[in-house]
Coordinates of C-alpha atoms in Angstrom, one line a residue:
X1 CA 0.0 0.0 0.0
X2 CA 3.0 2.3 -0.1
X3 CA 4.0 4.6 -3.0
X4 CA 6.7 3.5 -5.5
X5 CA 10.2 5.0 -5.9
X6 CA 12.0 5.1 -9.1
X7 CA 15.7 4.1 -9.5
X8 CA 16.6 7.6 -10.5
X9 CA 15.0 9.0 -7.4
X10 CA 17.1 6.5 -5.3
X11 CA 20.3 7.6 -7.1
X12 CA 19.5 11.3 -6.5
X13 CA 18.7 10.7 -2.9
X14 CA 21.9 8.7 -2.3
X15 CA 24.0 11.5 -3.9
X16 CA 22.5 14.0 -1.4
X17 CA 22.7 11.7 1.7
X18 CA 26.2 10.4 1.0
X19 CA 27.6 13.8 -0.1
X20 CA 30.7 15.0 1.8
X21 CA 32.4 18.4 1.7
X22 CA 35.9 19.6 2.5
X23 CA 36.3 23.2 3.7
X24 CA 39.0 25.6 4.9
X25 CA 38.5 27.8 7.9
X26 CA 40.4 30.5 9.7
X27 CA 39.9 31.4 13.4
X28 CA 40.4 35.0 14.4
X29 CA 41.0 35.1 18.1
X30 CA 39.5 38.0 20.1
X31 CA 41.8 37.2 23.0
X32 CA 44.9 37.4 20.8
X33 CA 43.7 40.7 19.3
X34 CA 43.0 42.2 22.7
X35 CA 46.6 41.5 23.8
X36 CA 47.8 43.6 20.9
X37 CA 45.4 46.5 21.5
X38 CA 46.7 49.6 23.3
X39 CA 44.2 52.0 24.8
X40 CA 45.6 55.5 24.8
X41 CA 45.0 57.7 28.0
X42 CA 43.7 60.4 25.7
X43 CA 41.1 58.1 24.3
X44 CA 40.0 57.3 27.9
X45 CA 39.7 60.9 28.8
X46 CA 37.8 61.8 25.6
X47 CA 35.3 58.9 26.3
X48 CA 34.9 60.1 29.9
X49 CA 34.2 63.6 28.8
X50 CA 31.7 62.6 26.1
X51 CA 29.8 60.3 28.5
X52 CA 29.8 62.5 31.6
X53 CA 26.1 61.7 32.3
X54 CA 27.0 58.0 32.6
X55 CA 29.7 58.6 35.1
X56 CA 27.9 60.5 37.9
X57 CA 26.2 59.8 41.2
X58 CA 22.5 60.7 41.1
X59 CA 21.0 63.1 43.6
X60 CA 20.4 61.3 46.9
X61 CA 18.4 62.0 50.1
X62 CA 18.7 60.9 53.7
X63 CA 15.4 60.9 55.6
X64 CA 14.2 60.4 59.1
X65 CA 11.1 58.2 59.2
X66 CA 8.4 57.3 61.8
X67 CA 6.6 54.1 60.9
X68 CA 3.4 52.9 62.4
X69 CA 1.8 49.5 61.9
X70 CA -1.0 47.4 63.3
X71 CA 1.4 44.5 63.9
X72 CA 3.7 46.8 66.0
X73 CA 0.8 48.3 67.9
X74 CA -0.7 44.9 68.6
X75 CA 2.6 43.6 69.9
X76 CA 2.7 46.5 72.4
X77 CA -0.8 45.8 73.7
X78 CA -0.7 44.3 77.3
X79 CA -3.7 42.0 78.0
X80 CA -5.0 41.3 81.4
X81 CA -6.0 37.7 82.4
X82 CA -9.5 39.0 83.0
X83 CA -9.8 40.3 79.4
X84 CA -8.7 36.9 78.0
X85 CA -11.0 34.9 80.3
X86 CA -14.0 37.1 79.5
X87 CA -13.5 36.5 75.8
X88 CA -13.0 32.8 76.2
X89 CA -16.2 32.6 78.2
X90 CA -18.1 34.5 75.5
X91 CA -16.7 32.1 72.9
X92 CA -17.7 29.1 74.9
X93 CA -21.2 30.4 75.3
X94 CA -21.6 31.1 71.6
X95 CA -20.0 27.8 70.5
X96 CA -22.3 25.7 72.7
X97 CA -22.2 21.9 72.2
X98 CA -23.2 20.2 69.0
X99 CA -23.5 16.6 67.9
X100 CA -21.7 14.6 65.3
X101 CA -23.6 11.6 63.7
X102 CA -21.9 8.6 62.1
X103 CA -23.8 7.4 59.1
X104 CA -23.8 4.4 56.8
X105 CA -25.9 3.9 53.7
X106 CA -26.9 1.6 50.9
X107 CA -27.1 3.6 47.7
X108 CA -29.3 2.4 44.8
X109 CA -29.0 4.6 41.7
X110 CA -32.2 3.7 39.8
X111 CA -33.9 0.9 41.8
X112 CA -37.0 -1.0 40.9
X113 CA -39.6 -1.2 43.7
X114 CA -39.0 -4.9 43.8
X115 CA -35.4 -4.3 44.7
X116 CA -36.3 -1.8 47.4
X117 CA -38.8 -4.2 48.9
X118 CA -36.2 -7.0 48.8
X119 CA -33.6 -5.0 50.7
X120 CA -36.2 -3.8 53.2
X121 CA -37.4 -7.3 53.9
X122 CA -33.8 -8.5 54.5
X123 CA -33.2 -5.6 56.9
X124 CA -36.4 -6.4 58.8
X125 CA -35.3 -10.0 59.0
X126 CA -32.1 -8.9 60.8
X127 CA -29.6 -9.4 58.0
X128 CA -26.4 -7.4 58.4
X129 CA -26.6 -3.8 57.1
X130 CA -22.9 -3.9 56.3
X131 CA -23.2 -7.2 54.3
X132 CA -26.2 -5.8 52.3
X133 CA -24.3 -2.6 51.6
X134 CA -21.4 -4.7 50.1
X135 CA -24.0 -6.6 48.0
X136 CA -26.3 -3.9 46.8
X137 CA -24.8 -0.4 47.2
X138 CA -23.7 1.5 44.1
X139 CA -21.3 3.6 46.2
X140 CA -18.3 1.3 45.7
X141 CA -16.0 3.1 48.2
X142 CA -18.4 3.0 51.2
X143 CA -19.7 -0.4 50.2
X144 CA -16.3 -1.9 50.8
X145 CA -16.5 -0.4 54.4
X146 CA -20.0 -1.8 55.1
X147 CA -21.6 1.4 53.9
X148 CA -19.9 3.7 56.4
X149 CA -19.6 7.4 55.5
X150 CA -18.1 8.9 58.6
X151 CA -19.3 11.7 60.8
X152 CA -21.4 14.7 59.8
X153 CA -22.3 17.8 61.8
X154 CA -25.5 18.2 59.8
X155 CA -24.0 19.8 56.7
X156 CA -21.9 17.0 55.1
X157 CA -24.8 15.3 53.2
X158 CA -27.8 16.5 51.1
X159 CA -30.7 18.0 53.1
X160 CA -33.1 15.0 52.7
X161 CA -30.3 12.7 53.8
X162 CA -29.4 14.8 56.9
X163 CA -33.1 15.1 57.8
X164 CA -33.6 11.4 57.7
X165 CA -30.4 10.8 59.7
X166 CA -31.4 13.3 62.4
X167 CA -34.7 11.4 63.0
X168 CA -33.0 8.1 63.6
X169 CA -32.0 6.5 66.9
X170 CA -28.6 4.8 67.1
X171 CA -28.7 1.4 65.2
X172 CA -32.0 2.4 63.4
X173 CA -32.3 2.2 59.6
X174 CA -34.4 4.7 57.6
X175 CA -37.0 4.0 54.9
X176 CA -35.8 4.7 51.4
X177 CA -34.7 8.4 51.0
X178 CA -34.4 10.2 47.7
X179 CA -31.5 12.5 46.8
X180 CA -29.9 13.6 43.5
X181 CA -27.5 10.7 43.9
X182 CA -30.2 8.1 44.0
X183 CA -32.1 6.2 46.7
X184 CA -30.6 5.5 50.2
X185 CA -31.2 3.2 53.1
X186 CA -29.5 5.2 55.9
X187 CA -28.3 3.8 59.2
X188 CA -27.3 5.9 62.2
X189 CA -24.2 4.2 63.7
X190 CA -23.2 6.5 66.6
X191 CA -23.6 10.0 68.0
X192 CA -20.7 11.9 69.5
X193 CA -20.4 15.2 71.3
X194 CA -18.6 18.0 69.4
X195 CA -18.0 20.4 72.3
X196 CA -15.5 23.1 71.4
X197 CA -12.4 23.2 73.6
X198 CA -12.1 27.0 73.8
X199 CA -8.9 26.7 75.9
X200 CA -7.1 25.4 72.8
X201 CA -8.1 28.6 71.1
X202 CA -6.4 30.8 73.8
X203 CA -3.6 31.9 71.5
X204 CA -6.0 32.9 68.7
X205 CA -8.2 34.7 71.2
X206 CA -5.2 36.7 72.5
X207 CA -4.2 37.6 69.0
X208 CA -7.7 38.8 68.1
X209 CA -8.0 40.8 71.3
X210 CA -4.6 42.5 70.7
X211 CA -5.6 43.3 67.1
X212 CA -8.9 44.8 68.3
X213 CA -7.3 47.0 70.9
X214 CA -4.5 47.9 68.6
X215 CA -6.9 49.3 66.0
X216 CA -8.0 52.0 68.4
X217 CA -4.5 52.7 69.5
X218 CA -3.2 52.9 66.0
X219 CA -6.0 55.4 64.9
X220 CA -5.1 57.6 67.9
X221 CA -1.4 57.4 67.1
X222 CA -2.0 58.3 63.4
X223 CA -4.0 61.3 64.4
X224 CA -1.4 62.5 66.8
X225 CA 1.4 61.8 64.3
X226 CA -0.3 63.8 61.6
X227 CA -0.8 66.8 64.0
X228 CA 2.6 66.7 65.6
X229 CA 4.6 66.2 62.4
X230 CA 3.1 69.2 60.6
X231 CA 5.7 71.9 60.6
X232 CA 7.9 69.8 63.0
X233 CA 11.6 70.8 63.0
X234 CA 12.6 67.2 63.8
X235 CA 10.8 63.8 63.6
X236 CA 13.0 62.6 66.4
X237 CA 11.2 65.0 68.8
X238 CA 7.8 63.9 67.4
X239 CA 8.8 60.2 68.0
X240 CA 9.8 61.0 71.6
X241 CA 6.4 62.6 72.2
X242 CA 4.6 59.5 70.8
X243 CA 6.9 57.0 72.5
X244 CA 8.2 55.8 69.2
X245 CA 11.6 55.8 67.3
X246 CA 12.5 57.8 64.3
X247 CA 14.7 55.7 62.0
X248 CA 17.3 57.3 59.7
X249 CA 17.6 55.9 56.3
X250 CA 20.7 55.2 54.2
X251 CA 21.2 57.6 51.3
X252 CA 18.8 56.8 48.3
X253 CA 18.2 58.1 44.9
X254 CA 14.9 58.5 42.9
X255 CA 15.3 54.8 41.9
X256 CA 14.8 53.8 45.6
X257 CA 17.0 52.2 48.2
X258 CA 16.9 49.8 51.1
X259 CA 14.7 49.7 54.3
X260 CA 12.0 52.4 54.3
X261 CA 13.4 53.7 50.9
X262 CA 12.4 50.4 49.3
X263 CA 8.8 51.7 49.4
X264 CA 7.9 53.5 46.2
X265 CA 5.4 55.7 48.0
X266 CA 8.1 56.8 50.5
X267 CA 10.6 57.7 47.6
X268 CA 7.9 59.7 45.8
X269 CA 7.0 61.6 49.0
X270 CA 10.7 62.3 49.8
X271 CA 11.4 63.7 46.4
X272 CA 8.3 65.8 46.3
X273 CA 8.8 69.6 46.3
X274 CA 7.1 70.0 49.7
X275 CA 9.5 67.6 51.4
X276 CA 12.8 67.9 49.3
X277 CA 12.6 71.6 48.5
X278 CA 10.5 73.2 51.2
X279 CA 11.7 71.0 54.0
X280 CA 8.3 69.9 55.4
X281 CA 7.5 66.5 56.8
X282 CA 5.5 64.4 54.5
X283 CA 1.8 63.7 54.9
X284 CA 1.0 60.3 56.4
X285 CA 2.0 57.7 53.7
X286 CA -0.1 54.5 53.4
X287 CA 2.3 51.6 52.8
X288 CA -0.4 48.9 52.8
X289 CA -1.1 46.0 55.2
X290 CA -2.0 48.6 57.9
X291 CA 1.4 50.2 57.7
X292 CA 1.9 54.0 57.7
X293 CA 4.9 56.3 57.7
X294 CA 5.9 60.0 57.8
X295 CA 9.3 61.1 56.4
X296 CA 11.4 64.3 56.6
X297 CA 14.6 65.0 54.7
X298 CA 17.6 65.5 56.9
X299 CA 20.4 65.5 54.2
X300 CA 20.5 66.3 50.5
X301 CA 23.3 65.0 48.4
X302 CA 23.3 66.7 44.9
X303 CA 24.3 64.8 41.9
X304 CA 28.1 64.6 41.6
X305 CA 30.6 63.3 39.0
X306 CA 32.4 60.1 39.6
X307 CA 36.2 60.6 39.4
X308 CA 37.9 59.4 36.3
X309 CA 40.2 57.1 38.3
X310 CA 37.2 55.3 39.7
X311 CA 35.9 54.3 36.2
X312 CA 39.2 54.3 34.2
X313 CA 39.4 50.5 34.1
X314 CA 35.7 50.2 33.0
X315 CA 36.3 52.7 30.2
X316 CA 39.5 51.0 29.1
X317 CA 37.7 47.7 28.9
X318 CA 34.9 49.2 26.8
X319 CA 37.4 50.9 24.4
X320 CA 39.5 47.7 24.2
X321 CA 36.5 45.6 23.3
X322 CA 35.4 48.2 20.7
X323 CA 38.8 48.2 19.0
X324 CA 39.0 44.4 19.0
X325 CA 35.6 44.1 17.3
X326 CA 36.7 46.7 14.7
X327 CA 40.0 44.9 14.0
X328 CA 38.4 41.4 13.8
X329 CA 35.7 42.7 11.4
X330 CA 38.3 44.3 9.1
X331 CA 40.5 41.2 9.1
X332 CA 37.4 39.0 8.5
X333 CA 36.3 41.1 5.5
X334 CA 39.9 41.0 4.1

């Protein structure tokens, strides 16, 4: 059933496949050329003068910053044992005690009435529910475990299923119950208490209490910070009044820096005319995640050229690479 190939096609293909070529090549070594290149000092100086914008330090600022955060405020909150116990008592009262019910079922997807009657008769005769689940149930997973489904708090199964289960006594089997999955015979295996151990939640209760109390403290601190920092000569004095610490940043440019200067909103505020030129403290800056800051410039470092000696080796390397590329290109073309 394949196509045919002529002898001339085979010869032509063989010529192509078996073809070999000999060639000559010449390697032009960049390393060897670089060893012969001499970069004149005058060329370095000319390159430095022509690219002065590249070889300069940008304008930089140093700022004092006061930072507030919900996390810090929460860590500073001191809880009394009475506050914690009162909240635990409230939690225990609201949680109450609930029940968990262990269920088993026999699922029939599209049963005939005769099949339902047959299973009901066997159950009434005292045959094992687990054995009948293994024989009849379409739920393969639970059937292998005697129909057991585990515990429910009243929300795990469809509403008709849960309603039927709630009406049963332990060991009792329901009449057929219809759900979207099919028809079930349901057996209540056990009932267990689901009382909440609120003492195990003490750490979470303490965390929540601190966060609640810290919200109010943080709002008050923010209001005070906004009022005190306006026209303030020094953020250090403002921090002392608020019981906080003013942190001094490392120098940073408009591209940002480390610490507080890694926040774009802080950099934008620091280089604004009000802060950089007029010398005011910034407005309260929102940093996200319940973090806030105020900054004030304490030092300005104008843009300054980098000394030629600091970048001489870099310039020599660029010029050497440029000359090597030109020489190799010319030799290759020749």
